[in-house]
């Protein structure tokens, strides 16, 4: 819903700079896009509330409402407004928080480091959005903002004992950012760098899961419910699959 709303709000700008986009190329009528965005945002809000446990129902309503509001505010006022990257970062933070509220009663407590994980995602998205604002300009992002992409995951790692799997995921993440920088020099490579960093978001998810893996491994061994190992392993491989899926789909679906 947010992506469609973004196309709708940017249709005048796209008509000048990206005429191949669906609305300016007249593949989609603006009214159709408006209806689709409204329906999808409304359904997302209702689905989240309907599946949330009773003990987190009101928290789910609050986070869902803030997420929808953030999407609408960002899409309507994101060009030329200094706080737009902050709004986008908050929207990204709200997604895993909403998923957690829908899946887990608060009485069970949040995973260790969950707040740091949310902050990491927010800062990472903030940086991506800041870089993306240079895509249609001759200017290039500052070097310090580019360097921060390598440093963003470090605070997340400080509160854990690093397992081999976490070190591996961290290395893959760092290599991917470095490879993107070398392959797409600035200022021409801004759009390609944004696309590569968007694809790297599942790697941050994978890093957090890899950091949690030893903790939950010990919990399962103490409980002797060894069937949970299959779920733990499956959850660990989901981010890898999403990373590869993002790399594949971006051949046909523009990331920016």
Tab-separated table of C-alpha atoms in Angstrom:
chain	number	residue	atom	x	y	z
A	1	UNK	CA	0.000	0.000	0.000
A	2	UNK	CA	2.782	2.415	0.861
A	3	UNK	CA	4.659	1.699	-2.359
A	4	UNK	CA	1.563	2.370	-4.470
A	5	UNK	CA	0.838	5.545	-2.507
A	6	UNK	CA	4.427	6.644	-3.155
A	7	UNK	CA	3.908	6.295	-6.914
A	8	UNK	CA	0.644	8.211	-6.641
A	9	UNK	CA	2.166	11.113	-4.708
A	10	UNK	CA	5.231	11.251	-6.982
A	11	UNK	CA	3.328	11.075	-10.275
A	12	UNK	CA	4.094	14.687	-11.280
A	13	UNK	CA	7.790	14.299	-10.462
A	14	UNK	CA	7.900	10.920	-12.244
A	15	UNK	CA	6.267	12.452	-15.327
A	16	UNK	CA	9.373	14.643	-15.700
A	17	UNK	CA	12.131	12.324	-14.457
A	18	UNK	CA	10.765	8.740	-14.628
A	19	UNK	CA	8.112	8.691	-17.388
A	20	UNK	CA	8.339	4.898	-17.606
A	21	UNK	CA	6.698	4.533	-14.180
A	22	UNK	CA	3.186	2.980	-14.208
A	23	UNK	CA	1.139	6.144	-13.594
A	24	UNK	CA	2.894	8.641	-15.917
A	25	UNK	CA	3.093	5.975	-18.640
A	26	UNK	CA	-0.704	5.569	-18.245
A	27	UNK	CA	-0.505	1.868	-17.420
A	28	UNK	CA	-2.359	2.642	-14.185
A	29	UNK	CA	-4.922	5.399	-13.611
A	30	UNK	CA	-4.267	7.606	-10.544
A	31	UNK	CA	-7.743	6.827	-9.186
A	32	UNK	CA	-7.013	3.094	-9.396
A	33	UNK	CA	-3.743	3.603	-7.532
A	34	UNK	CA	-5.492	5.658	-4.837
A	35	UNK	CA	-8.122	2.956	-4.309
A	36	UNK	CA	-5.533	0.163	-4.241
A	37	UNK	CA	-3.328	1.999	-1.733
A	38	UNK	CA	-6.283	2.777	0.546
A	39	UNK	CA	-7.557	-0.806	0.442
A	40	UNK	CA	-4.145	-2.355	1.119
A	41	UNK	CA	-3.318	-0.025	4.014
A	42	UNK	CA	-6.756	-0.630	5.541
A	43	UNK	CA	-6.498	-4.406	5.147
A	44	UNK	CA	-3.025	-4.428	6.666
A	45	UNK	CA	-4.324	-2.505	9.672
A	46	UNK	CA	-7.321	-4.835	10.104
A	47	UNK	CA	-5.319	-8.044	9.579
A	48	UNK	CA	-2.778	-7.013	12.222
A	49	UNK	CA	-5.502	-6.332	14.775
A	50	UNK	CA	-7.381	-9.532	13.961
A	51	UNK	CA	-4.412	-11.875	14.502
A	52	UNK	CA	-2.863	-10.140	17.528
A	53	UNK	CA	-3.187	-11.907	20.910
A	54	UNK	CA	-5.697	-10.320	23.263
A	55	UNK	CA	-2.951	-9.201	25.660
A	56	UNK	CA	-1.250	-7.117	22.938
A	57	UNK	CA	-4.364	-5.962	21.067
A	58	UNK	CA	-4.169	-2.297	22.073
A	59	UNK	CA	-0.415	-2.124	21.528
A	60	UNK	CA	-0.978	-3.610	18.072
A	61	UNK	CA	-3.650	-1.005	17.297
A	62	UNK	CA	-1.261	1.777	18.344
A	63	UNK	CA	1.729	0.504	16.332
A	64	UNK	CA	-0.453	-0.238	13.277
A	65	UNK	CA	-1.983	3.243	13.395
A	66	UNK	CA	1.446	4.870	13.748
A	67	UNK	CA	2.764	2.797	10.846
A	68	UNK	CA	-0.097	3.790	8.540
A	69	UNK	CA	0.220	7.430	9.625
A	70	UNK	CA	3.971	7.350	9.014
A	71	UNK	CA	3.473	5.893	5.529
A	72	UNK	CA	0.940	8.580	4.621
A	73	UNK	CA	3.029	11.440	6.068
A	74	UNK	CA	6.213	10.259	4.354
A	75	UNK	CA	4.620	9.820	0.935
A	76	UNK	CA	2.890	13.195	0.966
A	77	UNK	CA	5.764	15.311	2.294
A	78	UNK	CA	9.008	13.412	1.701
A	79	UNK	CA	10.535	15.656	-0.963
A	80	UNK	CA	12.438	18.650	0.367
A	81	UNK	CA	11.580	17.953	4.014
A	82	UNK	CA	14.460	17.355	6.428
A	83	UNK	CA	12.592	14.900	8.674
A	84	UNK	CA	11.521	12.538	5.861
A	85	UNK	CA	14.384	10.017	6.423
A	86	UNK	CA	13.460	9.918	10.122
A	87	UNK	CA	9.831	9.059	9.278
A	88	UNK	CA	10.964	6.303	6.919
A	89	UNK	CA	13.251	4.898	9.617
A	90	UNK	CA	10.383	4.828	12.112
A	91	UNK	CA	8.183	3.037	9.564
A	92	UNK	CA	10.851	0.356	9.156
A	93	UNK	CA	11.155	-0.029	12.928
A	94	UNK	CA	7.385	-0.453	13.236
A	95	UNK	CA	7.300	-3.479	10.905
A	96	UNK	CA	9.213	-6.048	13.031
A	97	UNK	CA	7.690	-4.535	16.181
A	98	UNK	CA	4.224	-5.096	14.718
A	99	UNK	CA	5.146	-8.649	13.767
A	100	UNK	CA	6.396	-9.324	17.278
A	101	UNK	CA	3.215	-7.947	18.864
A	102	UNK	CA	1.064	-10.099	16.573
A	103	UNK	CA	3.045	-13.267	17.256
A	104	UNK	CA	4.112	-13.099	20.896
A	105	UNK	CA	2.334	-12.223	24.164
A	106	UNK	CA	4.192	-9.500	26.050
A	107	UNK	CA	4.207	-11.723	29.131
A	108	UNK	CA	6.875	-13.800	27.404
A	109	UNK	CA	9.219	-10.832	27.284
A	110	UNK	CA	11.086	-9.439	24.317
A	111	UNK	CA	14.167	-11.188	22.903
A	112	UNK	CA	17.506	-10.057	24.258
A	113	UNK	CA	18.726	-7.056	22.275
A	114	UNK	CA	15.392	-6.507	20.519
A	115	UNK	CA	15.386	-2.741	21.119
A	116	UNK	CA	18.951	-2.459	19.777
A	117	UNK	CA	17.899	-4.486	16.733
A	118	UNK	CA	14.998	-2.089	16.072
A	119	UNK	CA	17.324	0.887	16.475
A	120	UNK	CA	19.792	-0.687	14.037
A	121	UNK	CA	17.069	-1.114	11.417
A	122	UNK	CA	15.880	2.451	11.969
A	123	UNK	CA	19.347	3.974	11.596
A	124	UNK	CA	20.095	1.817	8.544
A	125	UNK	CA	16.847	2.887	6.848
A	126	UNK	CA	17.487	6.519	7.805
A	127	UNK	CA	20.868	6.342	6.071
A	128	UNK	CA	19.408	4.676	2.960
A	129	UNK	CA	16.713	7.335	2.670
A	130	UNK	CA	19.294	10.087	3.055
A	131	UNK	CA	21.435	8.588	0.279
A	132	UNK	CA	18.397	8.079	-1.979
A	133	UNK	CA	17.635	11.809	-1.898
A	134	UNK	CA	20.732	12.367	-4.054
A	135	UNK	CA	19.527	10.029	-6.809
A	136	UNK	CA	17.973	12.765	-8.960
A	137	UNK	CA	20.653	15.383	-8.228
A	138	UNK	CA	24.259	15.808	-9.415
A	139	UNK	CA	25.479	15.812	-5.797
A	140	UNK	CA	26.807	12.765	-3.960
A	141	UNK	CA	26.130	11.584	-0.395
A	142	UNK	CA	28.717	12.564	2.198
A	143	UNK	CA	31.534	10.127	2.899
A	144	UNK	CA	30.657	9.894	6.584
A	145	UNK	CA	27.135	8.680	5.777
A	146	UNK	CA	28.566	6.042	3.440
A	147	UNK	CA	31.066	4.934	6.098
A	148	UNK	CA	28.292	4.554	8.678
A	149	UNK	CA	26.805	1.653	6.720
A	150	UNK	CA	29.795	-0.447	7.791
A	151	UNK	CA	29.409	0.592	11.440
A	152	UNK	CA	25.635	0.279	11.880
A	153	UNK	CA	25.608	-3.428	12.934
A	154	UNK	CA	28.406	-3.072	15.505
A	155	UNK	CA	26.239	-1.879	18.470
A	156	UNK	CA	23.942	-4.842	17.838
A	157	UNK	CA	26.873	-7.234	18.257
A	158	UNK	CA	28.192	-5.703	21.485
A	159	UNK	CA	25.524	-7.223	23.717
A	160	UNK	CA	26.140	-10.795	22.563
A	161	UNK	CA	28.818	-13.444	22.485
A	162	UNK	CA	29.711	-13.699	18.809
A	163	UNK	CA	29.013	-17.128	17.361
A	164	UNK	CA	30.647	-18.359	14.169
A	165	UNK	CA	27.367	-17.947	12.319
A	166	UNK	CA	27.088	-14.316	13.473
A	167	UNK	CA	30.661	-13.563	12.381
A	168	UNK	CA	29.904	-15.118	8.993
A	169	UNK	CA	26.729	-13.060	8.476
A	170	UNK	CA	28.526	-9.885	9.581
A	171	UNK	CA	31.316	-10.615	7.088
A	172	UNK	CA	28.815	-11.200	4.268
A	173	UNK	CA	27.095	-7.916	5.115
A	174	UNK	CA	30.367	-5.971	5.137
A	175	UNK	CA	31.533	-7.573	1.901
A	176	UNK	CA	28.222	-6.767	0.206
A	177	UNK	CA	28.399	-3.072	1.166
A	178	UNK	CA	32.046	-2.886	0.042
A	179	UNK	CA	31.281	-4.669	-3.237
A	180	UNK	CA	28.405	-2.263	-3.905
A	181	UNK	CA	30.652	0.750	-3.254
A	182	UNK	CA	33.356	-0.502	-5.608
A	183	UNK	CA	30.941	-1.499	-8.365
A	184	UNK	CA	28.867	1.697	-8.238
A	185	UNK	CA	31.085	4.791	-7.835
A	186	UNK	CA	29.453	8.079	-6.906
A	187	UNK	CA	27.682	10.204	-7.964
A	188	UNK	CA	26.304	8.060	-10.812
A	189	UNK	CA	25.966	4.991	-8.641
A	190	UNK	CA	23.561	6.431	-6.059
A	191	UNK	CA	20.507	4.530	-7.321
A	192	UNK	CA	22.394	1.234	-7.576
A	193	UNK	CA	23.838	1.674	-4.077
A	194	UNK	CA	20.388	2.315	-2.643
A	195	UNK	CA	19.130	-0.850	-4.343
A	196	UNK	CA	22.028	-2.885	-2.911
A	197	UNK	CA	21.468	-1.556	0.598
A	198	UNK	CA	17.757	-2.303	0.459
A	199	UNK	CA	18.647	-5.872	-0.486
A	200	UNK	CA	20.968	-6.006	2.548
A	201	UNK	CA	18.180	-5.470	5.092
A	202	UNK	CA	17.575	-9.261	5.410
A	203	UNK	CA	21.269	-9.616	6.275
A	204	UNK	CA	20.693	-7.422	9.345
A	205	UNK	CA	17.727	-9.630	10.244
A	206	UNK	CA	19.952	-12.676	9.772
A	207	UNK	CA	22.668	-11.164	11.951
A	208	UNK	CA	20.226	-10.615	14.811
A	209	UNK	CA	18.941	-14.194	14.523
A	210	UNK	CA	22.509	-15.523	14.392
A	211	UNK	CA	23.340	-13.573	17.553
A	212	UNK	CA	20.276	-15.047	19.273
A	213	UNK	CA	20.963	-18.581	18.036
A	214	UNK	CA	23.265	-19.707	20.917
A	215	UNK	CA	20.847	-18.256	23.496
A	216	UNK	CA	17.837	-20.148	22.146
A	217	UNK	CA	19.956	-23.235	21.508
A	218	UNK	CA	20.711	-23.391	25.228
A	219	UNK	CA	17.042	-22.764	26.095
A	220	UNK	CA	15.919	-25.658	23.900
A	221	UNK	CA	18.503	-28.013	25.385
A	222	UNK	CA	17.325	-27.173	28.899
A	223	UNK	CA	13.688	-27.730	27.946
A	224	UNK	CA	14.569	-30.942	26.034
A	225	UNK	CA	11.975	-29.984	23.404
A	226	UNK	CA	14.296	-30.844	20.536
A	227	UNK	CA	11.587	-30.457	17.906
A	228	UNK	CA	12.101	-26.706	18.253
A	229	UNK	CA	15.551	-27.051	16.660
A	230	UNK	CA	13.885	-27.462	13.256
A	231	UNK	CA	11.972	-24.209	13.724
A	232	UNK	CA	15.113	-22.422	14.899
A	233	UNK	CA	17.078	-23.621	11.887
A	234	UNK	CA	14.269	-22.725	9.502
A	235	UNK	CA	14.067	-19.229	10.962
A	236	UNK	CA	17.807	-18.761	10.539
A	237	UNK	CA	17.678	-19.514	6.802
A	238	UNK	CA	14.698	-17.253	6.015
A	239	UNK	CA	16.829	-14.048	5.827
A	240	UNK	CA	19.288	-15.756	3.454
A	241	UNK	CA	16.402	-16.725	1.201
A	242	UNK	CA	14.982	-13.176	1.313
A	243	UNK	CA	18.381	-11.686	0.450
A	244	UNK	CA	18.709	-13.917	-2.617
A	245	UNK	CA	15.085	-13.243	-3.545
A	246	UNK	CA	15.684	-9.480	-3.405
A	247	UNK	CA	18.725	-9.817	-5.673
A	248	UNK	CA	16.687	-11.868	-8.146
A	249	UNK	CA	13.522	-9.769	-8.205
A	250	UNK	CA	15.281	-6.434	-8.572
A	251	UNK	CA	16.148	-7.436	-12.142
A	252	UNK	CA	12.501	-6.813	-13.007
A	253	UNK	CA	11.216	-4.645	-10.135
A	254	UNK	CA	12.883	-1.232	-9.665
A	255	UNK	CA	14.097	-0.733	-6.089
A	256	UNK	CA	13.885	3.067	-6.256
